[in-house]
mmCIF file with all atom_site columns, C-alpha atoms in Angstrom:
data_model
loop_
_atom_site.group_PDB
_atom_site.id
_atom_site.type_symbol
_atom_site.label_atom_id
_atom_site.label_alt_id
_atom_site.label_comp_id
_atom_site.label_asym_id
_atom_site.label_entity_id
_atom_site.label_seq_id
_atom_site.pdbx_PDB_ins_code
_atom_site.Cartn_x
_atom_site.Cartn_y
_atom_site.Cartn_z
_atom_site.occupancy
_atom_site.B_iso_or_equiv
_atom_site.pdbx_formal_charge
_atom_site.auth_seq_id
_atom_site.auth_comp_id
_atom_site.auth_asym_id
_atom_site.auth_atom_id
_atom_site.pdbx_PDB_model_num
ATOM 1   C CA . MET A 1 1   ? 20.044  -35.450 -6.883  1.00 0.00 ? 1   MET A CA 1
ATOM 2   C CA . GLU A 1 2   ? 20.114  -32.774 -9.576  1.00 0.00 ? 2   GLU A CA 1
ATOM 3   C CA . VAL A 1 3   ? 16.896  -34.152 -11.100 1.00 0.00 ? 3   VAL A CA 1
ATOM 4   C CA . LEU A 1 4   ? 15.143  -34.242 -7.724  1.00 0.00 ? 4   LEU A CA 1
ATOM 5   C CA . VAL A 1 5   ? 16.262  -30.725 -6.791  1.00 0.00 ? 5   VAL A CA 1
ATOM 6   C CA . GLY A 1 6   ? 15.094  -29.421 -10.157 1.00 0.00 ? 6   GLY A CA 1
ATOM 7   C CA . PHE A 1 7   ? 11.708  -31.056 -9.666  1.00 0.00 ? 7   PHE A CA 1
ATOM 8   C CA . ASP A 1 8   ? 11.480  -29.498 -6.205  1.00 0.00 ? 8   ASP A CA 1
ATOM 9   C CA . ASP A 1 9   ? 12.186  -26.101 -7.742  1.00 0.00 ? 9   ASP A CA 1
ATOM 10  C CA . ASP A 1 10  ? 9.281   -26.636 -10.113 1.00 0.00 ? 10  ASP A CA 1
ATOM 11  C CA . LEU A 1 11  ? 6.990   -27.514 -7.218  1.00 0.00 ? 11  LEU A CA 1
ATOM 12  C CA . ALA A 1 12  ? 8.133   -24.595 -5.054  1.00 0.00 ? 12  ALA A CA 1
ATOM 13  C CA . GLY A 1 13  ? 6.153   -21.955 -6.932  1.00 0.00 ? 13  GLY A CA 1
ATOM 14  C CA . GLU A 1 14  ? 2.853   -23.846 -7.012  1.00 0.00 ? 14  GLU A CA 1
ATOM 15  C CA . PRO A 1 15  ? 2.023   -23.619 -3.282  1.00 0.00 ? 15  PRO A CA 1
ATOM 16  C CA . THR A 1 16  ? 2.395   -19.840 -3.367  1.00 0.00 ? 16  THR A CA 1
ATOM 17  C CA . ARG A 1 17  ? 0.032   -19.618 -6.325  1.00 0.00 ? 17  ARG A CA 1
ATOM 18  C CA . LEU A 1 18  ? -2.590  -21.792 -4.621  1.00 0.00 ? 18  LEU A CA 1
ATOM 19  C CA . VAL A 1 19  ? -2.302  -19.914 -1.336  1.00 0.00 ? 19  VAL A CA 1
ATOM 20  C CA . ASN A 1 20  ? -2.897  -16.631 -3.147  1.00 0.00 ? 20  ASN A CA 1
ATOM 21  C CA . ARG A 1 21  ? -5.865  -18.163 -4.964  1.00 0.00 ? 21  ARG A CA 1
ATOM 22  C CA . ILE A 1 22  ? -7.466  -19.404 -1.742  1.00 0.00 ? 22  ILE A CA 1
ATOM 23  C CA . ARG A 1 23  ? -6.895  -16.136 0.083   1.00 0.00 ? 23  ARG A CA 1
ATOM 24  C CA . GLY A 1 24  ? -8.281  -14.136 -2.817  1.00 0.00 ? 24  GLY A CA 1
ATOM 25  C CA . LEU A 1 25  ? -11.406 -16.291 -2.864  1.00 0.00 ? 25  LEU A CA 1
ATOM 26  C CA . LEU A 1 26  ? -11.881 -15.978 0.891   1.00 0.00 ? 26  LEU A CA 1
ATOM 27  C CA . VAL A 1 27  ? -11.532 -12.203 0.729   1.00 0.00 ? 27  VAL A CA 1
ATOM 28  C CA . THR A 1 28  ? -14.379 -11.959 -1.768  1.00 0.00 ? 28  THR A CA 1
ATOM 29  C CA . ILE A 1 29  ? -16.840 -13.962 0.353   1.00 0.00 ? 29  ILE A CA 1
ATOM 30  C CA . HIS A 1 30  ? -15.667 -13.489 3.950   1.00 0.00 ? 30  HIS A CA 1
ATOM 31  C CA . PRO A 1 31  ? -12.770 -11.073 4.723   1.00 0.00 ? 31  PRO A CA 1
ATOM 32  C CA . ALA A 1 32  ? -12.758 -11.876 8.442   1.00 0.00 ? 32  ALA A CA 1
ATOM 33  C CA . LEU A 1 33  ? -12.400 -15.596 7.730   1.00 0.00 ? 33  LEU A CA 1
ATOM 34  C CA . GLU A 1 34  ? -9.532  -14.885 5.361   1.00 0.00 ? 34  GLU A CA 1
ATOM 35  C CA . LYS A 1 35  ? -7.791  -12.957 8.135   1.00 0.00 ? 35  LYS A CA 1
ATOM 36  C CA . ALA A 1 36  ? -8.146  -15.958 10.435  1.00 0.00 ? 36  ALA A CA 1
ATOM 37  C CA . LEU A 1 37  ? -7.158  -18.718 7.992   1.00 0.00 ? 37  LEU A CA 1
ATOM 38  C CA . GLY A 1 38  ? -5.034  -16.918 5.397   1.00 0.00 ? 38  GLY A CA 1
ATOM 39  C CA . PRO A 1 39  ? -1.760  -16.671 7.357   1.00 0.00 ? 39  PRO A CA 1
ATOM 40  C CA . ARG A 1 40  ? -2.150  -20.328 8.466   1.00 0.00 ? 40  ARG A CA 1
ATOM 41  C CA . LEU A 1 41  ? -2.774  -21.956 5.082   1.00 0.00 ? 41  LEU A CA 1
ATOM 42  C CA . HIS A 1 42  ? 0.636   -23.636 5.107   1.00 0.00 ? 42  HIS A CA 1
ATOM 43  C CA . HIS A 1 43  ? -0.382  -25.524 8.250   1.00 0.00 ? 43  HIS A CA 1
ATOM 44  C CA . PRO A 1 44  ? -2.142  -28.865 7.635   1.00 0.00 ? 44  PRO A CA 1
ATOM 45  C CA . ALA A 1 45  ? -4.806  -28.140 10.291  1.00 0.00 ? 45  ALA A CA 1
ATOM 46  C CA . ALA A 1 46  ? -6.074  -25.046 8.468   1.00 0.00 ? 46  ALA A CA 1
ATOM 47  C CA . LEU A 1 47  ? -6.127  -26.940 5.173   1.00 0.00 ? 47  LEU A CA 1
ATOM 48  C CA . GLU A 1 48  ? -8.053  -29.804 6.761   1.00 0.00 ? 48  GLU A CA 1
ATOM 49  C CA . LEU A 1 49  ? -10.765 -27.421 7.941   1.00 0.00 ? 49  LEU A CA 1
ATOM 50  C CA . LEU A 1 50  ? -11.211 -26.168 4.380   1.00 0.00 ? 50  LEU A CA 1
ATOM 51  C CA . VAL A 1 51  ? -11.171 -29.693 2.986   1.00 0.00 ? 51  VAL A CA 1
ATOM 52  C CA . GLN A 1 52  ? -13.804 -30.952 5.426   1.00 0.00 ? 52  GLN A CA 1
ATOM 53  C CA . TYR A 1 53  ? -16.079 -27.902 5.667   1.00 0.00 ? 53  TYR A CA 1
ATOM 54  C CA . GLY A 1 54  ? -15.321 -25.751 2.623   1.00 0.00 ? 54  GLY A CA 1
ATOM 55  C CA . GLY A 1 55  ? -16.672 -22.218 2.961   1.00 0.00 ? 55  GLY A CA 1
ATOM 56  C CA . SER A 1 56  ? -18.190 -20.148 5.720   1.00 0.00 ? 56  SER A CA 1
ATOM 57  C CA . ASP A 1 57  ? -21.679 -21.758 5.672   1.00 0.00 ? 57  ASP A CA 1
ATOM 58  C CA . ARG A 1 58  ? -20.580 -25.227 6.758   1.00 0.00 ? 58  ARG A CA 1
ATOM 59  C CA . LEU A 1 59  ? -17.991 -23.835 9.155   1.00 0.00 ? 59  LEU A CA 1
ATOM 60  C CA . ARG A 1 60  ? -20.737 -21.796 10.830  1.00 0.00 ? 60  ARG A CA 1
ATOM 61  C CA . THR A 1 61  ? -23.085 -24.761 11.217  1.00 0.00 ? 61  THR A CA 1
ATOM 62  C CA . ALA A 1 62  ? -20.341 -27.001 12.634  1.00 0.00 ? 62  ALA A CA 1
ATOM 63  C CA . THR A 1 63  ? -19.927 -27.058 16.393  1.00 0.00 ? 63  THR A CA 1
ATOM 64  C CA . THR A 1 64  ? -16.762 -26.148 18.217  1.00 0.00 ? 64  THR A CA 1
ATOM 65  C CA . ASP A 1 65  ? -16.225 -29.783 19.181  1.00 0.00 ? 65  ASP A CA 1
ATOM 66  C CA . ASP A 1 66  ? -16.469 -30.864 15.549  1.00 0.00 ? 66  ASP A CA 1
ATOM 67  C CA . LEU A 1 67  ? -13.900 -28.296 14.465  1.00 0.00 ? 67  LEU A CA 1
ATOM 68  C CA . LEU A 1 68  ? -11.582 -29.269 17.316  1.00 0.00 ? 68  LEU A CA 1
ATOM 69  C CA . ALA A 1 69  ? -11.904 -32.945 16.393  1.00 0.00 ? 69  ALA A CA 1
ATOM 70  C CA . THR A 1 70  ? -10.803 -32.066 12.847  1.00 0.00 ? 70  THR A CA 1
ATOM 71  C CA . ALA A 1 71  ? -7.920  -29.754 13.723  1.00 0.00 ? 71  ALA A CA 1
ATOM 72  C CA . ARG A 1 72  ? -6.500  -31.284 16.910  1.00 0.00 ? 72  ARG A CA 1
ATOM 73  C CA . PRO A 1 73  ? -4.883  -34.403 15.376  1.00 0.00 ? 73  PRO A CA 1
ATOM 74  C CA . LEU A 1 74  ? -2.864  -32.155 13.067  1.00 0.00 ? 74  LEU A CA 1
ATOM 75  C CA . ALA A 1 75  ? -2.237  -29.297 15.522  1.00 0.00 ? 75  ALA A CA 1
ATOM 76  C CA . PRO A 1 76  ? -2.469  -30.420 19.171  1.00 0.00 ? 76  PRO A CA 1
ATOM 77  C CA . ARG A 1 77  ? -1.223  -27.110 20.553  1.00 0.00 ? 77  ARG A CA 1
ATOM 78  C CA . MET A 1 78  ? -2.695  -24.710 18.016  1.00 0.00 ? 78  MET A CA 1
ATOM 79  C CA . ALA A 1 79  ? -6.127  -26.299 17.491  1.00 0.00 ? 79  ALA A CA 1
ATOM 80  C CA . GLY A 1 80  ? -7.863  -24.306 20.244  1.00 0.00 ? 80  GLY A CA 1
ATOM 81  C CA . ARG A 1 81  ? -6.563  -20.943 19.038  1.00 0.00 ? 81  ARG A CA 1
ATOM 82  C CA . LEU A 1 82  ? -7.332  -21.811 15.422  1.00 0.00 ? 82  LEU A CA 1
ATOM 83  C CA . VAL A 1 83  ? -10.932 -22.840 16.088  1.00 0.00 ? 83  VAL A CA 1
ATOM 84  C CA . GLU A 1 84  ? -11.521 -19.815 18.303  1.00 0.00 ? 84  GLU A CA 1
ATOM 85  C CA . ALA A 1 85  ? -10.189 -17.486 15.584  1.00 0.00 ? 85  ALA A CA 1
ATOM 86  C CA . VAL A 1 86  ? -12.451 -19.136 12.995  1.00 0.00 ? 86  VAL A CA 1
ATOM 87  C CA . LYS A 1 87  ? -15.551 -18.864 15.195  1.00 0.00 ? 87  LYS A CA 1
ATOM 88  C CA . THR A 1 88  ? -14.812 -15.231 16.014  1.00 0.00 ? 88  THR A CA 1
ATOM 89  C CA . ALA A 1 89  ? -14.348 -14.432 12.311  1.00 0.00 ? 89  ALA A CA 1
ATOM 90  C CA . LEU A 1 90  ? -17.630 -16.156 11.393  1.00 0.00 ? 90  LEU A CA 1
ATOM 91  C CA . ASP A 1 91  ? -19.538 -14.144 14.010  1.00 0.00 ? 91  ASP A CA 1
ATOM 92  C CA . ALA A 1 92  ? -18.041 -10.883 12.713  1.00 0.00 ? 92  ALA A CA 1
ATOM 93  C CA . GLN A 1 93  ? -19.906 -11.080 9.383   1.00 0.00 ? 93  GLN A CA 1
ATOM 94  C CA . THR A 1 94  ? -23.675 -11.520 9.100   1.00 0.00 ? 94  THR A CA 1
ATOM 95  C CA . VAL A 1 95  ? -24.098 -10.662 5.403   1.00 0.00 ? 95  VAL A CA 1
ATOM 96  C CA . VAL A 1 96  ? -24.079 -13.484 2.846   1.00 0.00 ? 96  VAL A CA 1
ATOM 97  C CA . VAL A 1 97  ? -22.108 -12.422 -0.221  1.00 0.00 ? 97  VAL A CA 1
ATOM 98  C CA . PRO A 1 98  ? -23.178 -13.673 -3.685  1.00 0.00 ? 98  PRO A CA 1
ATOM 99  C CA . GLY A 1 99  ? -20.943 -16.540 -4.765  1.00 0.00 ? 99  GLY A CA 1
ATOM 100 C CA . THR A 1 100 ? -20.569 -18.033 -1.294  1.00 0.00 ? 100 THR A CA 1
ATOM 101 C CA . THR A 1 101 ? -22.063 -21.364 -2.343  1.00 0.00 ? 101 THR A CA 1
ATOM 102 C CA . ALA A 1 102 ? -19.816 -21.643 -5.390  1.00 0.00 ? 102 ALA A CA 1
ATOM 103 C CA . ALA A 1 103 ? -16.775 -20.751 -3.294  1.00 0.00 ? 103 ALA A CA 1
ATOM 104 C CA . ALA A 1 104 ? -17.675 -23.521 -0.847  1.00 0.00 ? 104 ALA A CA 1
ATOM 105 C CA . THR A 1 105 ? -17.410 -25.959 -3.761  1.00 0.00 ? 105 THR A CA 1
ATOM 106 C CA . VAL A 1 106 ? -14.081 -24.646 -5.039  1.00 0.00 ? 106 VAL A CA 1
ATOM 107 C CA . LEU A 1 107 ? -12.249 -24.160 -1.723  1.00 0.00 ? 107 LEU A CA 1
ATOM 108 C CA . PRO A 1 108 ? -11.997 -27.872 -0.793  1.00 0.00 ? 108 PRO A CA 1
ATOM 109 C CA . HIS A 1 109 ? -10.470 -28.679 -4.201  1.00 0.00 ? 109 HIS A CA 1
ATOM 110 C CA . LEU A 1 110 ? -7.893  -25.917 -3.851  1.00 0.00 ? 110 LEU A CA 1
ATOM 111 C CA . ALA A 1 111 ? -7.077  -27.025 -0.315  1.00 0.00 ? 111 ALA A CA 1
ATOM 112 C CA . ARG A 1 112 ? -6.582  -30.634 -1.455  1.00 0.00 ? 112 ARG A CA 1
ATOM 113 C CA . SER A 1 113 ? -4.284  -29.506 -4.264  1.00 0.00 ? 113 SER A CA 1
ATOM 114 C CA . LEU A 1 114 ? -2.226  -27.431 -1.838  1.00 0.00 ? 114 LEU A CA 1
ATOM 115 C CA . ARG A 1 115 ? -1.990  -30.318 0.604   1.00 0.00 ? 115 ARG A CA 1
ATOM 116 C CA . SER A 1 116 ? -0.911  -32.646 -2.208  1.00 0.00 ? 116 SER A CA 1
ATOM 117 C CA . LEU A 1 117 ? 1.875   -30.254 -3.217  1.00 0.00 ? 117 LEU A CA 1
ATOM 118 C CA . HIS A 1 118 ? 3.160   -30.143 0.344   1.00 0.00 ? 118 HIS A CA 1
ATOM 119 C CA . ASP A 1 119 ? 3.178   -33.950 0.449   1.00 0.00 ? 119 ASP A CA 1
ATOM 120 C CA . GLN A 1 120 ? 5.065   -34.140 -2.847  1.00 0.00 ? 120 GLN A CA 1
ATOM 121 C CA . ARG A 1 121 ? 7.724   -31.718 -1.632  1.00 0.00 ? 121 ARG A CA 1
ATOM 122 C CA . ASP A 1 122 ? 8.122   -33.726 1.566   1.00 0.00 ? 122 ASP A CA 1
ATOM 123 C CA . GLN A 1 123 ? 8.603   -36.914 -0.437  1.00 0.00 ? 123 GLN A CA 1
ATOM 124 C CA . VAL A 1 124 ? 11.180  -35.275 -2.684  1.00 0.00 ? 124 VAL A CA 1
ATOM 125 C CA . ALA A 1 125 ? 12.996  -33.856 0.352   1.00 0.00 ? 125 ALA A CA 1
ATOM 126 C CA . ALA A 1 126 ? 13.140  -37.332 1.904   1.00 0.00 ? 126 ALA A CA 1
ATOM 127 C CA . GLN A 1 127 ? 14.713  -38.780 -1.255  1.00 0.00 ? 127 GLN A CA 1
ATOM 128 C CA . VAL A 1 128 ? 17.198  -35.912 -1.467  1.00 0.00 ? 128 VAL A CA 1
ATOM 129 C CA . GLU A 1 129 ? 18.119  -36.487 2.169   1.00 0.00 ? 129 GLU A CA 1
ATOM 130 C CA . GLU A 1 130 ? 18.900  -40.139 1.461   1.00 0.00 ? 130 GLU A CA 1
ATOM 131 C CA . ILE A 1 131 ? 21.271  -39.168 -1.342  1.00 0.00 ? 131 ILE A CA 1
ATOM 132 C CA . LEU A 1 132 ? 22.728  -36.339 0.708   1.00 0.00 ? 132 LEU A CA 1
ATOM 133 C CA . ASP A 1 133 ? 23.584  -38.610 3.629   1.00 0.00 ? 133 ASP A CA 1
ATOM 134 C CA . ALA A 1 134 ? 25.979  -40.523 1.409   1.00 0.00 ? 134 ALA A CA 1
ATOM 135 C CA . HIS A 1 135 ? 28.000  -37.382 0.643   1.00 0.00 ? 135 HIS A CA 1
ATOM 136 C CA . PRO A 1 136 ? 31.027  -36.824 2.912   1.00 0.00 ? 136 PRO A CA 1
ATOM 137 C CA . LEU A 1 137 ? 30.319  -33.086 3.258   1.00 0.00 ? 137 LEU A CA 1
ATOM 138 C CA . ALA A 1 138 ? 26.645  -33.484 4.184   1.00 0.00 ? 138 ALA A CA 1
ATOM 139 C CA . ARG A 1 139 ? 27.231  -33.477 7.938   1.00 0.00 ? 139 ARG A CA 1
ATOM 140 C CA . VAL A 1 140 ? 29.364  -30.357 7.712   1.00 0.00 ? 140 VAL A CA 1
ATOM 141 C CA . LEU A 1 141 ? 26.787  -28.424 5.696   1.00 0.00 ? 141 LEU A CA 1
ATOM 142 C CA . ILE A 1 142 ? 23.711  -29.443 7.668   1.00 0.00 ? 142 ILE A CA 1
ATOM 143 C CA . SER A 1 143 ? 25.454  -28.600 10.950  1.00 0.00 ? 143 SER A CA 1
ATOM 144 C CA . MET A 1 144 ? 25.761  -24.952 9.857   1.00 0.00 ? 144 MET A CA 1
ATOM 145 C CA . PRO A 1 145 ? 23.034  -22.585 11.108  1.00 0.00 ? 145 PRO A CA 1
ATOM 146 C CA . GLY A 1 146 ? 20.384  -21.832 8.512   1.00 0.00 ? 146 GLY A CA 1
ATOM 147 C CA . LEU A 1 147 ? 21.282  -24.699 6.158   1.00 0.00 ? 147 LEU A CA 1
ATOM 148 C CA . GLY A 1 148 ? 18.746  -27.465 5.663   1.00 0.00 ? 148 GLY A CA 1
ATOM 149 C CA . ILE A 1 149 ? 18.432  -30.353 3.266   1.00 0.00 ? 149 ILE A CA 1
ATOM 150 C CA . ARG A 1 150 ? 17.345  -28.372 0.220   1.00 0.00 ? 150 ARG A CA 1
ATOM 151 C CA . THR A 1 151 ? 19.932  -25.614 0.647   1.00 0.00 ? 151 THR A CA 1
ATOM 152 C CA . SER A 1 152 ? 22.759  -28.084 1.318   1.00 0.00 ? 152 SER A CA 1
ATOM 153 C CA . ALA A 1 153 ? 21.862  -30.062 -1.799  1.00 0.00 ? 153 ALA A CA 1
ATOM 154 C CA . ARG A 1 154 ? 21.906  -26.913 -3.928  1.00 0.00 ? 154 ARG A CA 1
ATOM 155 C CA . ILE A 1 155 ? 25.300  -25.911 -2.528  1.00 0.00 ? 155 ILE A CA 1
ATOM 156 C CA . LEU A 1 156 ? 26.797  -29.306 -3.365  1.00 0.00 ? 156 LEU A CA 1
ATOM 157 C CA . LEU A 1 157 ? 25.356  -29.190 -6.872  1.00 0.00 ? 157 LEU A CA 1
ATOM 158 C CA . GLU A 1 158 ? 26.784  -25.711 -7.418  1.00 0.00 ? 158 GLU A CA 1
ATOM 159 C CA . ILE A 1 159 ? 30.246  -26.561 -6.087  1.00 0.00 ? 159 ILE A CA 1
ATOM 160 C CA . GLY A 1 160 ? 30.593  -29.893 -7.884  1.00 0.00 ? 160 GLY A CA 1
ATOM 161 C CA . ASP A 1 161 ? 33.953  -31.524 -7.185  1.00 0.00 ? 161 ASP A CA 1
ATOM 162 C CA . ILE A 1 162 ? 35.427  -29.974 -4.043  1.00 0.00 ? 162 ILE A CA 1
ATOM 163 C CA . ALA A 1 163 ? 38.918  -31.066 -5.168  1.00 0.00 ? 163 ALA A CA 1
ATOM 164 C CA . ALA A 1 164 ? 38.791  -28.385 -7.859  1.00 0.00 ? 164 ALA A CA 1
ATOM 165 C CA . PHE A 1 165 ? 39.437  -25.754 -5.164  1.00 0.00 ? 165 PHE A CA 1
ATOM 166 C CA . ALA A 1 166 ? 43.011  -25.702 -3.869  1.00 0.00 ? 166 ALA A CA 1
ATOM 167 C CA . THR A 1 167 ? 42.226  -24.047 -0.546  1.00 0.00 ? 167 THR A CA 1
ATOM 168 C CA . SER A 1 168 ? 39.257  -22.882 1.445   1.00 0.00 ? 168 SER A CA 1
ATOM 169 C CA . GLY A 1 169 ? 40.068  -19.347 0.328   1.00 0.00 ? 169 GLY A CA 1
ATOM 170 C CA . HIS A 1 170 ? 39.508  -20.317 -3.294  1.00 0.00 ? 170 HIS A CA 1
ATOM 171 C CA . LEU A 1 171 ? 36.128  -21.751 -2.382  1.00 0.00 ? 171 LEU A CA 1
ATOM 172 C CA . ALA A 1 172 ? 35.229  -18.607 -0.422  1.00 0.00 ? 172 ALA A CA 1
ATOM 173 C CA . ALA A 1 173 ? 36.219  -16.426 -3.380  1.00 0.00 ? 173 ALA A CA 1
ATOM 174 C CA . TYR A 1 174 ? 34.136  -18.571 -5.734  1.00 0.00 ? 174 TYR A CA 1
ATOM 175 C CA . ALA A 1 175 ? 31.143  -18.218 -3.406  1.00 0.00 ? 175 ALA A CA 1
ATOM 176 C CA . GLY A 1 176 ? 31.609  -14.448 -3.185  1.00 0.00 ? 176 GLY A CA 1
ATOM 177 C CA . LEU A 1 177 ? 32.566  -14.516 0.498   1.00 0.00 ? 177 LEU A CA 1
ATOM 178 C CA . ALA A 1 178 ? 36.134  -13.254 0.040   1.00 0.00 ? 178 ALA A CA 1
ATOM 179 C CA . PRO A 1 179 ? 37.438  -10.152 -1.796  1.00 0.00 ? 179 PRO A CA 1
ATOM 180 C CA . VAL A 1 180 ? 38.958  -10.765 -5.207  1.00 0.00 ? 180 VAL A CA 1
ATOM 181 C CA . THR A 1 181 ? 40.844  -8.505  -7.601  1.00 0.00 ? 181 THR A CA 1
ATOM 182 C CA . ARG A 1 182 ? 38.803  -7.257  -10.548 1.00 0.00 ? 182 ARG A CA 1
ATOM 183 C CA . ARG A 1 183 ? 41.729  -5.610  -12.393 1.00 0.00 ? 183 ARG A CA 1
ATOM 184 C CA . SER A 1 184 ? 44.003  -6.731  -15.157 1.00 0.00 ? 184 SER A CA 1
ATOM 185 C CA . GLY A 1 185 ? 47.117  -8.441  -13.842 1.00 0.00 ? 185 GLY A CA 1
ATOM 186 C CA . SER A 1 186 ? 49.340  -6.790  -16.461 1.00 0.00 ? 186 SER A CA 1
ATOM 187 C CA . SER A 1 187 ? 48.418  -3.251  -15.474 1.00 0.00 ? 187 SER A CA 1
ATOM 188 C CA . ILE A 1 188 ? 49.155  -3.357  -11.752 1.00 0.00 ? 188 ILE A CA 1
ATOM 189 C CA . LYS A 1 189 ? 52.107  -4.543  -9.692  1.00 0.00 ? 189 LYS A CA 1
ATOM 190 C CA . GLY A 1 190 ? 50.344  -4.721  -6.415  1.00 0.00 ? 190 GLY A CA 1
ATOM 191 C CA . GLU A 1 191 ? 46.966  -4.439  -4.816  1.00 0.00 ? 191 GLU A CA 1
ATOM 192 C CA . HIS A 1 192 ? 45.850  -1.121  -3.458  1.00 0.00 ? 192 HIS A CA 1
ATOM 193 C CA . PRO A 1 193 ? 42.801  -0.269  -1.451  1.00 0.00 ? 193 PRO A CA 1
ATOM 194 C CA . PRO A 1 194 ? 40.085  1.483   -3.421  1.00 0.00 ? 194 PRO A CA 1
ATOM 195 C CA . THR A 1 195 ? 40.370  5.246   -3.314  1.00 0.00 ? 195 THR A CA 1
ATOM 196 C CA . GLN A 1 196 ? 37.584  7.114   -1.657  1.00 0.00 ? 196 GLN A CA 1
ATOM 197 C CA . ARG A 1 197 ? 35.841  9.855   -3.506  1.00 0.00 ? 197 ARG A CA 1
ATOM 198 C CA . ARG A 1 198 ? 36.650  13.292  -2.176  1.00 0.00 ? 198 ARG A CA 1
ATOM 199 C CA . GLN A 1 199 ? 33.628  15.134  -0.952  1.00 0.00 ? 199 GLN A CA 1
ATOM 200 C CA . GLN A 1 200 ? 33.217  18.505  -2.570  1.00 0.00 ? 200 GLN A CA 1
ATOM 201 C CA . SER A 1 201 ? 32.009  21.579  -0.862  1.00 0.00 ? 201 SER A CA 1
ATOM 202 C CA . PRO A 1 202 ? 28.612  22.977  -1.861  1.00 0.00 ? 202 PRO A CA 1
ATOM 203 C CA . GLN A 1 203 ? 30.305  25.979  -3.489  1.00 0.00 ? 203 GLN A CA 1
ATOM 204 C CA . THR A 1 204 ? 32.345  23.842  -5.928  1.00 0.00 ? 204 THR A CA 1
ATOM 205 C CA . ARG A 1 205 ? 30.128  20.781  -6.369  1.00 0.00 ? 205 ARG A CA 1
ATOM 206 C CA . HIS A 1 206 ? 28.757  21.773  -9.782  1.00 0.00 ? 206 HIS A CA 1
ATOM 207 C CA . VAL A 1 207 ? 31.856  23.556  -11.114 1.00 0.00 ? 207 VAL A CA 1
ATOM 208 C CA . PRO A 1 208 ? 34.075  21.612  -13.579 1.00 0.00 ? 208 PRO A CA 1
ATOM 209 C CA . GLY A 1 209 ? 37.597  20.915  -12.310 1.00 0.00 ? 209 GLY A CA 1
ATOM 210 C CA . ARG A 1 210 ? 39.366  22.859  -15.060 1.00 0.00 ? 210 ARG A CA 1
ATOM 211 C CA . VAL A 1 211 ? 37.608  26.118  -14.310 1.00 0.00 ? 211 VAL A CA 1
ATOM 212 C CA . ARG A 1 212 ? 37.402  25.740  -10.554 1.00 0.00 ? 212 ARG A CA 1
ATOM 213 C CA . LEU A 1 213 ? 38.988  28.715  -8.821  1.00 0.00 ? 213 LEU A CA 1
ATOM 214 C CA . PRO A 1 214 ? 40.143  29.003  -5.233  1.00 0.00 ? 214 PRO A CA 1
ATOM 215 C CA . LEU A 1 215 ? 37.614  30.654  -3.003  1.00 0.00 ? 215 LEU A CA 1
ATOM 216 C CA . ARG A 1 216 ? 39.330  33.884  -1.905  1.00 0.00 ? 216 ARG A CA 1
ATOM 217 C CA . PRO A 1 217 ? 37.767  37.014  -0.524  1.00 0.00 ? 217 PRO A CA 1
ATOM 218 C CA . PRO A 1 218 ? 38.402  40.199  -2.591  1.00 0.00 ? 218 PRO A CA 1
ATOM 219 C CA . GLU A 1 219 ? 41.727  41.920  -1.945  1.00 0.00 ? 219 GLU A CA 1
ATOM 220 C CA . GLN A 1 220 ? 40.124  45.289  -1.267  1.00 0.00 ? 220 GLN A CA 1
ATOM 221 C CA . GLY A 1 221 ? 38.991  44.262  2.161   1.00 0.00 ? 221 GLY A CA 1
ATOM 222 C CA . LEU A 1 222 ? 42.355  42.758  3.198   1.00 0.00 ? 222 LEU A CA 1
ATOM 223 C CA . LEU A 1 223 ? 44.483  45.947  3.505   1.00 0.00 ? 223 LEU A CA 1
ATOM 224 C CA . ARG A 1 224 ? 45.541  46.836  7.002   1.00 0.00 ? 224 ARG A CA 1
ATOM 225 C CA . PRO A 1 225 ? 44.519  50.243  8.335   1.00 0.00 ? 225 PRO A CA 1
ATOM 226 C CA . GLN A 1 226 ? 48.153  51.503  8.212   1.00 0.00 ? 226 GLN A CA 1
ATOM 227 C CA . GLU A 1 227 ? 48.453  50.672  4.506   1.00 0.00 ? 227 GLU A CA 1
ATOM 228 C CA . SER A 1 228 ? 45.112  52.218  3.651   1.00 0.00 ? 228 SER A CA 1
ATOM 229 C CA . GLN A 1 229 ? 46.178  55.515  5.283   1.00 0.00 ? 229 GLN A CA 1
ATOM 230 C CA . ARG A 1 230 ? 49.178  55.696  2.934   1.00 0.00 ? 230 ARG A CA 1
#
C-alpha cells in the first residue's frame, strides 16, 4: 500500500499541470471558451469535447446535437448546460487569433493525457481500496466525515502499528489533536496554564521596565485651597 500511495502522490501533481496548460492555451486563442470549459476540465464530458473537436473552429462547425451526443453519455444531467455554455462562448468571439489551428492540434493531445492520468489514479485508488478493506481499522476511518480512501490509507501508513499507542489520548497527542507539555520534566513539578502577556498602556509601551515611572500628576496642583492660603 505504501508503494501505491507513493505512486498516487506522484500522479497527483500532473493533472494540475495539464489543466493549467490547457487553460493557458485556451486563453490565448479564445478567452470566452476558456471561461466555459476551464472550470470543468476535471469532468470527463468537457475533456471528451476537446478530444473529439479540439479547438474553437471544429466546435463552432459542430451542431448542438453532435455536441450533446458527445457529452451526454458522460454527463447526463450537465450535458445541456455544458453545450449551451460552449455555444454561447463561441458566439461571443468573432475574431480568429493567430495560432488557433495549431492549438486545435495540441488541445486533443493534452486532453487525452489528462484523461489518462485520471484513469490511472482511479485504478490506483481501486487497488488501494482492496488492500484497505483487509485492515481492521478501515471501516472506522472511512466512516468518519471527510475521510476517503486516499486519506485513510495515508493515516494508516503514518500511524503504523496501532498497538504502539497505549491509549487513544496518546494517539491524539501524536496526531497533534491533544495538548502536550513542551517543557523539561526536571524543571517543573506541575503543569500550569500559559501566562498571558500584560497589555501595556500607550504611555508606557515603549519605555523599558527598569526606567518606567508611575504616571503621577505634579504635586503643585494637588494642594487644597486651605493649605495654599497658609
